[in-house]
Amino acid sequence: MTILQKELLHELSNSVVEMDDERTTELAEQYVENKFDVYEGIANGLAHGMDRAGKLYEEEEYYIPELLMCSDVMYAGLDVLKPHLDYASTANKHKAVVGVVEGDTHDIGKNLFKIMLETTGFEVIDLGRDVPPIDFVNKAKEVGASVIGLSTLMTTTMDNMAVVIELLKKENIRDDVVVLVGGGPISQSYADKIGADGYAPEASAAARLAKELVKELKKSA
Amino acid sequence: MNRRKIVEKVLAAKMVDYIPKGEIVITDGFINQFKAPHLENVLEYLGSDIVTISINSTKEDWKYWRNKEYFVFGLVQGPFTYLLEKMGFHSICKYIVKKPNELEEMMNEYLKKMVNNLELALYYGCDGILFADDIAGNRGLMVSPRFLKNYYFKVVSNFLDQIHRENTSFIFHSDGNIVELTDTIYKSGFSGIQCLQPSTNISINSFSNEQLQKLCFWGNFEFEMKNSELIETEVTQLLKDWSVCSRYIFSSSGGLYEGISKERVKNAYLIVDNYRKNL
């Protein structure tokens, strides 16, 4: 790796953390002009910056608005880099199906989780909000998902997470997919109670957990 | 002494052997459990001391509730929630990070429009103001404390200054954990905090003795997912915990909704009444 590439990766990461969209676009263009590895630019530049922003969020240096602005900036950089991606290098991405369970339309947590999953290297299929349990199962089967991410902010709808898990069992695909649950009223004990594979109190930790659990899933397959 | 006088005394820390009860909101979903589904029937059934109605209610509404001898709170929607609904979450986040001064101006404009309604409400029978703005979630503040202190509470404090009344209580409500803002809330002109969502680890232990002296605390209980036995145990413990605070009002943290059993709420209210008698 040349010094210039290292510097550009470092600057891309910084410009995401600093929420500077113009600077990020300029740096991404410069990166492409120099014909550097685009996947590396995403992973070690933009996503690296997003990861740092996620840590700042965990440390309560950044809050949701700052995190969203960082993700906007990351996407601005992605718009420049993506057209130059060699898609063969991303063909083996794991797929994750995410959504807010039926009865709930609060999707901030789900959206953050989606961004974190994408930056962690997943291809994410976002089913949106108020999603019936069967839709998670059908979509996971259709795309061969490794992860299902279920989100809710309401106690009145959290039981729909258990319904999704029961449906996965009925379809005999429970062991093929990692189920992660999250959202305001969700806790580790609730995740254990309904037989989910994982829970994390916030999006970046949940995305990291998804990555670890998928590795375990592959080992045991 | 009627309910209003009792709540007034508790708010002013002048009566320590009574714990008033009343909700920030009672939704139609909860009210529809009743054969005669009217707010007044619900309040009577529960034995509430408080009624909370919108600050935009009519002159007749204020007068009506005033005559019923409840302590009448006027519910004001805060600027953050208003602008969030108007602009969308993404847009408001952009303003918070990139253009906080413009957002400050928008919050100012919104609250300026509320002054007139608030003055009328206070004139016609509103006893206290419940200023509701969800600025936090289960994990804590949604927005940085820096923004909240430098912009949000600056605007809110100016608003409260404009409508200040010597004997009117201004209570701040937000879901989620806002404990770190307690002193800021007090300095902004509020005399109490409503909600105190226990699922975000808020309890009496979250506050210093000084804060417990200065402010009124209202809520700190969640009915959701609890059976009668658990409610009885938790309410009894809650009352015991808060007994060191002379300005505590019992209620659910976020209001009564469809799916919360009226019998269980009634039982909780009875425990509060009996607790008082046992003091």
Short mmCIF file of C-alpha atoms in Angstrom, two decimals:
data_model
loop_
_atom_site.label_atom_id
_atom_site.label_comp_id
_atom_site.label_asym_id
_atom_site.label_seq_id
_atom_site.Cartn_x
_atom_site.Cartn_y
_atom_site.Cartn_z
CA MET A 1 0.00 0.00 0.00
CA THR A 2 1.41 3.40 -0.97
CA ILE A 3 1.74 6.27 1.45
CA LEU A 4 -0.84 8.21 -0.55
CA GLN A 5 -3.39 5.39 -0.27
CA LYS A 6 -2.78 5.12 3.48
CA GLU A 7 -3.23 8.86 3.82
CA LEU A 8 -6.42 8.85 1.78
CA LEU A 9 -7.89 5.98 3.80
CA HIS A 10 -7.04 7.82 7.01
CA GLU A 11 -8.57 11.05 5.69
CA LEU A 12 -11.69 9.27 4.44
CA SER A 13 -12.16 7.78 7.87
CA ASN A 14 -11.65 11.20 9.50
CA SER A 15 -14.03 12.99 7.16
CA VAL A 16 -16.80 10.52 8.02
CA VAL A 17 -16.21 11.03 11.75
CA GLU A 18 -16.14 14.80 11.22
CA MET A 19 -19.41 14.63 9.22
CA ASP A 20 -17.83 16.52 6.31
CA ASP A 21 -19.66 15.40 3.19
CA GLU A 22 -17.87 17.69 0.70
CA ARG A 23 -14.46 16.61 1.92
CA THR A 24 -15.48 12.95 1.80
CA THR A 25 -16.66 13.25 -1.80
CA GLU A 26 -13.42 14.98 -2.80
CA LEU A 27 -11.29 12.34 -1.08
CA ALA A 28 -13.30 9.49 -2.62
CA GLU A 29 -12.84 11.01 -6.10
CA GLN A 30 -9.13 11.37 -5.49
CA TYR A 31 -9.02 7.76 -4.29
CA VAL A 32 -10.72 6.52 -7.47
CA GLU A 33 -8.53 8.68 -9.74
CA ASN A 34 -5.48 6.99 -8.25
CA LYS A 35 -7.01 3.59 -9.06
CA PHE A 36 -6.64 2.30 -5.52
CA ASP A 37 -8.55 -0.80 -4.38
CA VAL A 38 -12.11 0.45 -4.01
CA TYR A 39 -13.22 -2.30 -1.62
CA GLU A 40 -10.39 -1.29 0.67
CA GLY A 41 -11.49 2.32 0.37
CA ILE A 42 -14.93 1.36 1.60
CA ALA A 43 -13.82 -1.03 4.32
CA ASN A 44 -10.75 0.78 5.67
CA GLY A 45 -11.81 4.32 4.85
CA LEU A 46 -15.55 4.97 4.97
CA ALA A 47 -16.62 1.98 7.08
CA HIS A 48 -13.66 2.51 9.36
CA GLY A 49 -14.86 6.05 9.97
CA MET A 50 -18.39 4.80 10.58
CA ASP A 51 -17.06 2.25 13.01
CA ARG A 52 -15.25 5.01 14.91
CA ALA A 53 -18.45 7.04 14.91
CA GLY A 54 -20.26 3.99 16.34
CA LYS A 55 -17.70 3.79 19.12
CA LEU A 56 -18.10 7.50 19.84
CA TYR A 57 -21.83 6.82 20.05
CA GLU A 58 -21.26 3.99 22.51
CA GLU A 59 -19.06 6.31 24.57
CA GLU A 60 -21.82 8.98 24.46
CA GLU A 61 -19.56 11.44 22.68
CA TYR A 62 -21.87 11.23 19.69
CA TYR A 63 -25.63 10.92 19.79
CA ILE A 64 -28.12 9.74 17.19
CA PRO A 65 -28.04 12.99 15.15
CA GLU A 66 -24.24 12.89 14.82
CA LEU A 67 -24.37 9.20 13.96
CA LEU A 68 -26.96 9.80 11.26
CA MET A 69 -24.88 12.62 9.79
CA CYS A 70 -21.85 10.32 9.74
CA SER A 71 -23.89 7.72 7.90
CA ASP A 72 -25.04 10.35 5.37
CA VAL A 73 -21.43 11.27 4.77
CA MET A 74 -20.46 7.63 4.45
CA TYR A 75 -23.19 7.14 1.83
CA ALA A 76 -21.96 10.25 -0.04
CA GLY A 77 -18.54 8.60 -0.23
CA LEU A 78 -20.09 5.27 -1.22
CA ASP A 79 -21.88 6.97 -4.13
CA VAL A 80 -18.46 7.83 -5.52
CA LEU A 81 -16.71 4.53 -4.77
CA LYS A 82 -19.46 1.98 -5.46
CA PRO A 83 -19.58 2.32 -9.28
CA HIS A 84 -15.89 1.33 -9.32
CA LEU A 85 -16.31 -1.77 -7.17
CA ASP A 86 -15.24 -5.10 -8.50
CA TYR A 87 -18.40 -6.97 -7.57
CA ALA A 88 -16.64 -10.33 -7.64
CA SER A 89 -14.91 -9.29 -4.45
CA THR A 90 -18.23 -8.76 -2.69
CA ALA A 91 -20.11 -11.71 -4.13
CA ASN A 92 -19.73 -13.77 -0.97
CA LYS A 93 -21.31 -11.30 1.36
CA HIS A 94 -23.63 -12.74 3.97
CA LYS A 95 -27.22 -11.66 3.71
CA ALA A 96 -29.21 -10.19 6.56
CA VAL A 97 -32.96 -9.63 6.62
CA VAL A 98 -33.97 -6.82 8.97
CA GLY A 99 -37.22 -5.15 9.94
CA VAL A 100 -39.46 -3.76 12.66
CA VAL A 101 -41.94 -6.38 13.82
CA GLU A 102 -45.65 -6.17 13.12
CA GLY A 103 -47.56 -3.52 15.04
CA ASP A 104 -44.64 -1.14 15.42
CA THR A 105 -43.50 1.66 13.14
CA HIS A 106 -40.52 2.97 15.12
CA ASP A 107 -37.58 2.28 12.84
CA ILE A 108 -34.65 4.41 14.01
CA GLY A 109 -32.95 1.50 15.75
CA LYS A 110 -33.54 -0.77 12.80
CA ASN A 111 -32.11 1.81 10.39
CA LEU A 112 -28.99 2.21 12.49
CA PHE A 113 -28.60 -1.55 12.72
CA LYS A 114 -28.94 -1.76 8.94
CA ILE A 115 -26.18 0.80 8.42
CA MET A 116 -23.93 -0.95 10.90
CA LEU A 117 -24.56 -4.32 9.26
CA GLU A 118 -23.75 -2.89 5.84
CA THR A 119 -20.54 -1.36 7.08
CA THR A 120 -19.65 -4.65 8.75
CA GLY A 121 -19.89 -6.32 5.34
CA PHE A 122 -23.43 -7.72 5.15
CA GLU A 123 -25.81 -7.36 2.26
CA VAL A 124 -28.95 -6.14 3.97
CA ILE A 125 -32.52 -6.74 2.86
CA ASP A 126 -34.63 -4.18 4.71
CA LEU A 127 -38.28 -5.21 5.07
CA GLY A 128 -39.16 -1.86 6.66
CA ARG A 129 -41.64 -1.35 9.47
CA ASP A 130 -44.72 -3.18 10.73
CA VAL A 131 -43.56 -6.44 9.15
CA PRO A 132 -45.69 -9.60 9.64
CA PRO A 133 -43.68 -12.49 11.16
CA ILE A 134 -44.10 -14.74 8.14
CA ASP A 135 -42.50 -12.13 5.86
CA PHE A 136 -39.20 -12.40 7.76
CA VAL A 137 -39.25 -16.17 7.32
CA ASN A 138 -40.20 -16.10 3.65
CA LYS A 139 -37.60 -13.49 2.77
CA ALA A 140 -34.86 -15.29 4.71
CA LYS A 141 -35.68 -18.50 2.80
CA GLU A 142 -35.83 -16.69 -0.52
CA VAL A 143 -32.43 -14.99 -0.22
CA GLY A 144 -30.68 -17.62 1.92
CA ALA A 145 -30.12 -15.16 4.75
CA SER A 146 -27.59 -15.87 7.49
CA VAL A 147 -29.08 -13.26 9.84
CA ILE A 148 -32.55 -12.06 10.74
CA GLY A 149 -32.62 -8.82 12.73
CA LEU A 150 -35.87 -8.06 14.58
CA SER A 151 -36.48 -4.66 16.10
CA THR A 152 -39.22 -3.08 18.19
CA LEU A 153 -39.60 -0.15 20.54
CA MET A 154 -42.85 -1.31 22.09
CA THR A 155 -43.63 -3.88 24.75
CA THR A 156 -46.96 -4.58 23.07
CA THR A 157 -45.29 -5.86 19.90
CA MET A 158 -42.21 -7.62 21.23
CA ASP A 159 -43.95 -11.00 21.33
CA ASN A 160 -43.97 -10.97 17.54
CA MET A 161 -40.24 -11.68 17.77
CA ALA A 162 -41.05 -15.01 19.43
CA VAL A 163 -43.57 -15.72 16.67
CA VAL A 164 -40.84 -15.31 14.02
CA ILE A 165 -38.62 -17.78 15.87
CA GLU A 166 -41.47 -20.30 16.14
CA LEU A 167 -42.16 -19.96 12.41
CA LEU A 168 -38.47 -20.56 11.63
CA LYS A 169 -38.67 -23.77 13.67
CA LYS A 170 -41.81 -24.85 11.84
CA GLU A 171 -40.05 -24.30 8.54
CA ASN A 172 -37.04 -26.30 9.80
CA ILE A 173 -34.61 -23.46 9.12
CA ARG A 174 -34.07 -22.25 12.68
CA ASP A 175 -30.53 -23.65 12.79
CA ASP A 176 -29.61 -22.08 9.47
CA VAL A 177 -30.03 -18.51 10.54
CA VAL A 178 -28.84 -16.25 13.35
CA VAL A 179 -31.71 -14.36 14.96
CA LEU A 180 -30.85 -11.07 16.65
CA VAL A 181 -33.36 -8.99 18.60
CA GLY A 182 -33.12 -5.40 19.74
CA GLY A 183 -35.01 -2.25 20.66
CA GLY A 184 -36.14 -0.29 23.68
CA PRO A 185 -37.90 -2.92 25.79
CA ILE A 186 -35.69 -5.84 24.74
CA SER A 187 -33.12 -7.30 27.10
CA GLN A 188 -30.72 -10.22 27.12
CA SER A 189 -33.10 -12.14 29.37
CA TYR A 190 -35.95 -11.59 26.92
CA ALA A 191 -33.74 -12.75 24.04
CA ASP A 192 -32.88 -15.88 26.04
CA LYS A 193 -36.50 -16.45 26.93
CA ILE A 194 -37.70 -16.52 23.33
CA GLY A 195 -34.67 -18.43 22.05
CA ALA A 196 -33.02 -15.68 20.03
CA ASP A 197 -29.31 -16.08 19.29
CA GLY A 198 -28.30 -12.64 20.35
CA TYR A 199 -29.17 -9.24 21.72
CA ALA A 200 -27.17 -6.05 22.00
CA PRO A 201 -28.28 -2.76 23.52
CA GLU A 202 -27.28 -0.73 20.49
CA ALA A 203 -26.75 -1.05 16.77
CA SER A 204 -22.99 -1.16 16.34
CA ALA A 205 -22.59 -3.79 19.05
CA ALA A 206 -25.42 -5.77 17.46
CA ALA A 207 -23.71 -5.68 14.05
CA ARG A 208 -20.45 -6.91 15.55
CA LEU A 209 -22.35 -9.66 17.32
CA ALA A 210 -24.00 -10.64 14.02
CA LYS A 211 -20.61 -11.01 12.41
CA GLU A 212 -19.31 -13.21 15.25
CA LEU A 213 -22.41 -15.39 15.36
CA VAL A 214 -22.37 -15.94 11.60
CA LYS A 215 -18.78 -17.18 11.90
CA GLU A 216 -19.93 -19.66 14.57
CA LEU A 217 -22.85 -20.66 12.37
CA LYS A 218 -20.47 -21.43 9.50
CA LYS A 219 -18.19 -23.46 11.75
CA SER A 220 -21.02 -25.61 13.02
CA ALA A 221 -22.52 -26.12 9.54
CA MET B 1 -60.15 19.78 51.33
CA ASN B 2 -60.74 18.97 47.66
CA ARG B 3 -58.38 17.12 45.36
CA ARG B 4 -57.00 20.29 43.83
CA LYS B 5 -56.01 21.77 47.17
CA ILE B 6 -54.37 18.51 48.20
CA VAL B 7 -52.30 18.31 45.00
CA GLU B 8 -51.39 21.98 45.35
CA LYS B 9 -50.11 21.33 48.86
CA VAL B 10 -48.14 18.30 47.78
CA LEU B 11 -46.62 20.23 44.88
CA ALA B 12 -45.60 22.91 47.34
CA ALA B 13 -44.24 20.31 49.81
CA LYS B 14 -46.78 21.46 52.37
CA MET B 15 -48.42 18.07 52.89
CA VAL B 16 -46.23 15.07 53.38
CA ASP B 17 -48.74 12.40 54.36
CA TYR B 18 -50.60 12.20 51.08
CA ILE B 19 -49.51 10.77 47.76
CA PRO B 20 -51.70 12.09 44.95
CA LYS B 21 -52.45 9.99 41.88
CA GLY B 22 -53.07 10.96 38.30
CA GLU B 23 -51.92 10.34 34.76
CA ILE B 24 -50.25 12.32 32.02
CA VAL B 25 -52.51 10.69 29.45
CA ILE B 26 -55.40 8.23 29.42
CA THR B 27 -55.98 7.05 25.88
CA ASP B 28 -59.26 6.05 24.25
CA GLY B 29 -57.88 2.50 24.10
CA PHE B 30 -57.86 2.40 27.91
CA ILE B 31 -61.13 4.32 28.30
CA ASN B 32 -62.94 1.91 25.99
CA GLN B 33 -62.70 -0.80 28.66
CA PHE B 34 -65.49 1.02 30.48
CA LYS B 35 -69.19 0.52 29.83
CA ALA B 36 -69.56 4.29 29.87
CA PRO B 37 -66.35 5.20 28.09
CA HIS B 38 -65.80 8.76 29.29
CA LEU B 39 -62.71 10.26 30.87
CA GLU B 40 -64.66 11.43 33.88
CA ASN B 41 -65.92 7.91 34.64
CA VAL B 42 -62.38 6.62 34.39
CA LEU B 43 -61.05 9.26 36.78
CA GLU B 44 -63.82 8.55 39.28
CA TYR B 45 -63.31 4.79 39.04
CA LEU B 46 -59.58 5.10 39.60
CA GLY B 47 -59.88 7.75 42.29
CA SER B 48 -57.58 10.09 40.45
CA ASP B 49 -56.71 13.48 41.93
CA ILE B 50 -55.54 14.89 38.63
CA VAL B 51 -56.92 15.38 35.17
CA THR B 52 -54.63 16.24 32.26
CA ILE B 53 -56.07 17.82 29.14
CA SER B 54 -54.58 19.48 26.09
CA ILE B 55 -53.45 23.05 26.45
CA ASN B 56 -55.51 23.75 23.33
CA SER B 57 -58.76 22.84 25.12
CA THR B 58 -61.68 25.24 25.03
CA LYS B 59 -62.66 27.76 27.65
CA GLU B 60 -65.64 25.53 28.46
CA ASP B 61 -63.39 22.50 29.00
CA TRP B 62 -61.21 24.36 31.48
CA LYS B 63 -64.21 25.64 33.38
CA TYR B 64 -65.83 22.20 33.38
CA TRP B 65 -62.84 20.44 34.88
CA ARG B 66 -62.19 23.30 37.27
CA ASN B 67 -65.66 22.75 38.74
CA LYS B 68 -64.96 19.06 39.20
CA GLU B 69 -62.27 19.90 41.73
CA TYR B 70 -59.53 17.89 40.08
CA PHE B 71 -56.13 19.46 39.83
CA VAL B 72 -56.09 20.31 36.14
CA PHE B 73 -52.87 20.00 34.19
CA GLY B 74 -52.61 21.49 30.73
CA LEU B 75 -50.51 19.33 28.43
CA VAL B 76 -48.15 21.28 26.17
CA GLN B 77 -46.38 19.47 23.37
CA GLY B 78 -42.73 20.53 23.43
CA PRO B 79 -40.90 21.97 20.43
CA PHE B 80 -38.68 18.96 19.85
CA THR B 81 -41.61 16.57 19.41
CA TYR B 82 -43.51 19.13 17.34
CA LEU B 83 -40.64 19.75 14.95
CA LEU B 84 -39.80 16.07 14.81
CA GLU B 85 -43.33 15.34 13.59
CA LYS B 86 -43.25 18.27 11.19
CA MET B 87 -39.79 17.84 9.71
CA GLY B 88 -39.01 14.17 10.18
CA PHE B 89 -36.22 12.65 12.22
CA HIS B 90 -33.51 12.86 9.61
CA SER B 91 -34.13 16.50 8.89
CA ILE B 92 -34.19 17.55 12.54
CA CYS B 93 -30.93 15.66 13.08
CA LYS B 94 -29.33 17.68 10.27
CA TYR B 95 -30.38 20.91 11.91
CA ILE B 96 -29.13 19.80 15.31
CA VAL B 97 -25.69 19.02 13.93
CA LYS B 98 -25.30 21.57 11.14
CA LYS B 99 -27.65 24.46 11.88
CA PRO B 100 -28.51 24.53 15.59
CA ASN B 101 -29.15 28.28 15.55
CA GLU B 102 -31.84 27.89 12.90
CA LEU B 103 -33.43 25.10 14.88
CA GLU B 104 -33.35 27.30 17.98
CA GLU B 105 -35.26 29.94 16.03
CA MET B 106 -37.84 27.37 14.88
CA MET B 107 -38.36 26.18 18.46
CA ASN B 108 -38.77 29.80 19.54
CA GLU B 109 -41.36 30.46 16.87
CA TYR B 110 -43.35 27.39 17.86
CA LEU B 111 -43.39 28.25 21.55
CA LYS B 112 -44.31 31.89 20.86
CA LYS B 113 -47.50 30.58 19.26
CA MET B 114 -48.26 28.57 22.40
CA VAL B 115 -48.11 31.54 24.77
CA ASN B 116 -51.60 32.78 24.01
CA ASN B 117 -53.28 29.40 24.52
CA LEU B 118 -51.34 28.92 27.69
CA GLU B 119 -52.37 32.29 29.09
CA LEU B 120 -56.01 31.53 28.30
CA ALA B 121 -55.76 28.08 29.87
CA LEU B 122 -54.27 29.49 33.06
CA TYR B 123 -56.93 32.18 33.15
CA TYR B 124 -59.87 29.80 32.72
CA GLY B 125 -58.90 27.04 35.12
CA CYS B 126 -55.66 25.27 34.28
CA ASP B 127 -53.75 24.70 37.53
CA GLY B 128 -50.41 23.46 36.24
CA ILE B 129 -48.49 22.92 33.04
CA LEU B 130 -47.17 19.57 31.90
CA PHE B 131 -44.59 20.25 29.24
CA ALA B 132 -44.07 17.02 27.31
CA ASP B 133 -41.15 16.50 24.98
CA ASP B 134 -39.53 13.14 24.37
CA ILE B 135 -35.86 13.97 24.19
CA ALA B 136 -34.59 10.63 25.42
CA GLY B 137 -34.96 6.94 24.80
CA ASN B 138 -34.22 3.83 26.81
CA ARG B 139 -30.51 4.19 26.24
CA GLY B 140 -30.43 7.80 27.38
CA LEU B 141 -30.58 11.15 25.65
CA MET B 142 -31.39 11.09 21.93
CA VAL B 143 -29.60 14.37 21.45
CA SER B 144 -26.33 15.56 22.95
CA PRO B 145 -26.57 17.28 26.34
CA ARG B 146 -24.53 20.06 24.77
CA PHE B 147 -27.29 20.84 22.25
CA LEU B 148 -30.00 20.47 24.87
CA LYS B 149 -28.34 22.84 27.32
CA ASN B 150 -27.13 25.45 24.80
CA TYR B 151 -30.19 25.57 22.56
CA TYR B 152 -33.19 23.55 23.67
CA PHE B 153 -33.41 24.50 27.35
CA LYS B 154 -32.40 28.06 26.56
CA VAL B 155 -35.52 28.40 24.41
CA VAL B 156 -37.72 26.56 26.90
CA SER B 157 -36.43 28.64 29.80
CA ASN B 158 -37.25 31.90 27.96
CA PHE B 159 -40.73 30.52 27.27
CA LEU B 160 -41.31 29.69 30.93
CA ASP B 161 -40.09 33.16 31.93
CA GLN B 162 -42.76 34.72 29.73
CA ILE B 163 -45.61 32.85 31.37
CA HIS B 164 -44.27 32.61 34.88
CA ARG B 165 -46.88 32.55 37.65
CA GLU B 166 -46.00 32.53 41.30
CA ASN B 167 -48.15 29.55 42.24
CA THR B 168 -48.24 27.56 39.02
CA SER B 169 -46.29 24.34 38.73
CA PHE B 170 -44.46 23.63 35.49
CA ILE B 171 -43.60 19.95 35.12
CA PHE B 172 -41.29 18.54 32.49
CA HIS B 173 -42.04 15.18 30.88
CA SER B 174 -39.83 13.07 28.71
CA ASP B 175 -39.72 9.36 28.13
CA GLY B 176 -36.40 7.67 28.66
CA ASN B 177 -33.56 8.50 30.98
CA ILE B 178 -33.07 12.24 31.49
CA VAL B 179 -31.50 12.05 34.93
CA GLU B 180 -28.34 13.87 33.84
CA LEU B 181 -30.49 16.88 32.92
CA THR B 182 -32.20 17.16 36.30
CA ASP B 183 -30.37 20.32 37.34
CA THR B 184 -30.80 21.88 33.89
CA ILE B 185 -34.53 21.15 34.04
CA TYR B 186 -34.75 22.84 37.44
CA LYS B 187 -32.70 25.85 36.34
CA SER B 188 -34.91 26.25 33.27
CA GLY B 189 -37.87 26.99 35.53
CA PHE B 190 -39.53 23.61 35.98
CA SER B 191 -40.72 22.56 39.40
CA GLY B 192 -40.99 18.86 38.66
CA ILE B 193 -40.32 15.90 36.41
CA GLN B 194 -42.91 13.44 35.16
CA CYS B 195 -42.29 9.95 33.72
CA LEU B 196 -39.13 8.66 35.50
CA GLN B 197 -39.28 5.50 33.40
CA PRO B 198 -38.10 2.68 35.67
CA SER B 199 -37.13 0.44 32.73
CA THR B 200 -34.36 2.97 32.07
CA ASN B 201 -33.07 2.38 35.60
CA ILE B 202 -34.55 5.55 37.07
CA SER B 203 -35.40 5.31 40.75
CA ILE B 204 -35.27 7.64 43.71
CA ASN B 205 -31.60 6.71 44.00
CA SER B 206 -30.96 8.47 40.68
CA PHE B 207 -31.40 11.84 42.40
CA SER B 208 -29.42 13.69 45.03
CA ASN B 209 -31.00 14.80 48.30
CA GLU B 210 -30.79 18.37 47.07
CA GLN B 211 -32.68 17.51 43.88
CA LEU B 212 -35.30 15.63 45.90
CA GLN B 213 -35.86 18.76 47.97
CA LYS B 214 -36.08 21.12 45.01
CA LEU B 215 -38.32 19.22 42.62
CA CYS B 216 -41.57 17.32 42.46
CA PHE B 217 -41.31 13.76 41.10
CA TRP B 218 -44.22 12.13 39.32
CA GLY B 219 -44.50 8.61 37.92
CA ASN B 220 -41.76 6.00 38.07
CA PHE B 221 -44.08 3.04 37.51
CA GLU B 222 -44.83 0.87 34.46
CA PHE B 223 -47.88 -1.38 34.35
CA GLU B 224 -46.96 -3.19 31.16
CA MET B 225 -46.36 -6.95 31.32
CA LYS B 226 -47.07 -7.17 35.07
CA ASN B 227 -49.63 -9.34 36.85
CA SER B 228 -51.61 -8.15 39.89
CA GLU B 229 -49.24 -9.73 42.38
CA LEU B 230 -46.18 -8.09 40.86
CA ILE B 231 -47.93 -4.74 40.65
CA GLU B 232 -48.83 -4.94 44.35
CA THR B 233 -45.27 -5.80 45.34
CA GLU B 234 -43.68 -3.17 43.12
CA VAL B 235 -46.10 -0.35 44.00
CA THR B 236 -45.64 -1.01 47.71
CA GLN B 237 -41.87 -0.93 47.32
CA LEU B 238 -42.07 2.17 45.14
CA LEU B 239 -44.09 4.05 47.76
CA LYS B 240 -41.69 2.98 50.46
CA ASP B 241 -38.74 4.18 48.37
CA TRP B 242 -40.31 7.54 47.58
CA SER B 243 -41.59 8.12 51.13
CA VAL B 244 -38.48 10.22 51.82
CA CYS B 245 -39.59 12.67 49.13
CA SER B 246 -42.39 14.98 50.20
CA ARG B 247 -43.34 15.89 46.65
CA TYR B 248 -44.02 12.55 44.99
CA ILE B 249 -47.08 11.89 42.80
CA PHE B 250 -47.97 8.35 41.78
CA SER B 251 -48.78 7.47 38.18
CA SER B 252 -47.70 5.29 35.35
CA SER B 253 -44.64 6.72 33.63
CA GLY B 254 -46.14 7.12 30.18
CA GLY B 255 -49.90 6.99 30.63
CA LEU B 256 -52.66 4.41 30.42
CA TYR B 257 -53.09 2.63 27.10
CA GLU B 258 -55.10 -0.15 25.53
CA GLY B 259 -53.95 -3.45 26.96
CA ILE B 260 -53.44 -2.12 30.51
CA SER B 261 -56.13 -3.58 32.75
CA LYS B 262 -58.31 -1.04 34.50
CA GLU B 263 -58.65 -3.34 37.53
CA ARG B 264 -54.89 -3.50 37.96
CA VAL B 265 -54.55 0.27 37.78
CA LYS B 266 -57.41 0.65 40.26
CA ASN B 267 -55.68 -1.79 42.63
CA ALA B 268 -52.45 0.17 42.35
CA TYR B 269 -54.29 3.40 43.15
CA LEU B 270 -55.93 1.72 46.17
CA ILE B 271 -52.51 0.62 47.42
CA VAL B 272 -51.42 4.26 47.19
CA ASP B 273 -54.48 5.35 49.19
CA ASN B 274 -53.98 2.68 51.85
CA TYR B 275 -50.30 3.46 52.07
CA ARG B 276 -51.17 7.03 52.91
CA LYS B 277 -53.55 5.90 55.64
CA ASN B 278 -50.84 3.73 57.09
CA LEU B 279 -48.35 6.55 57.31
#
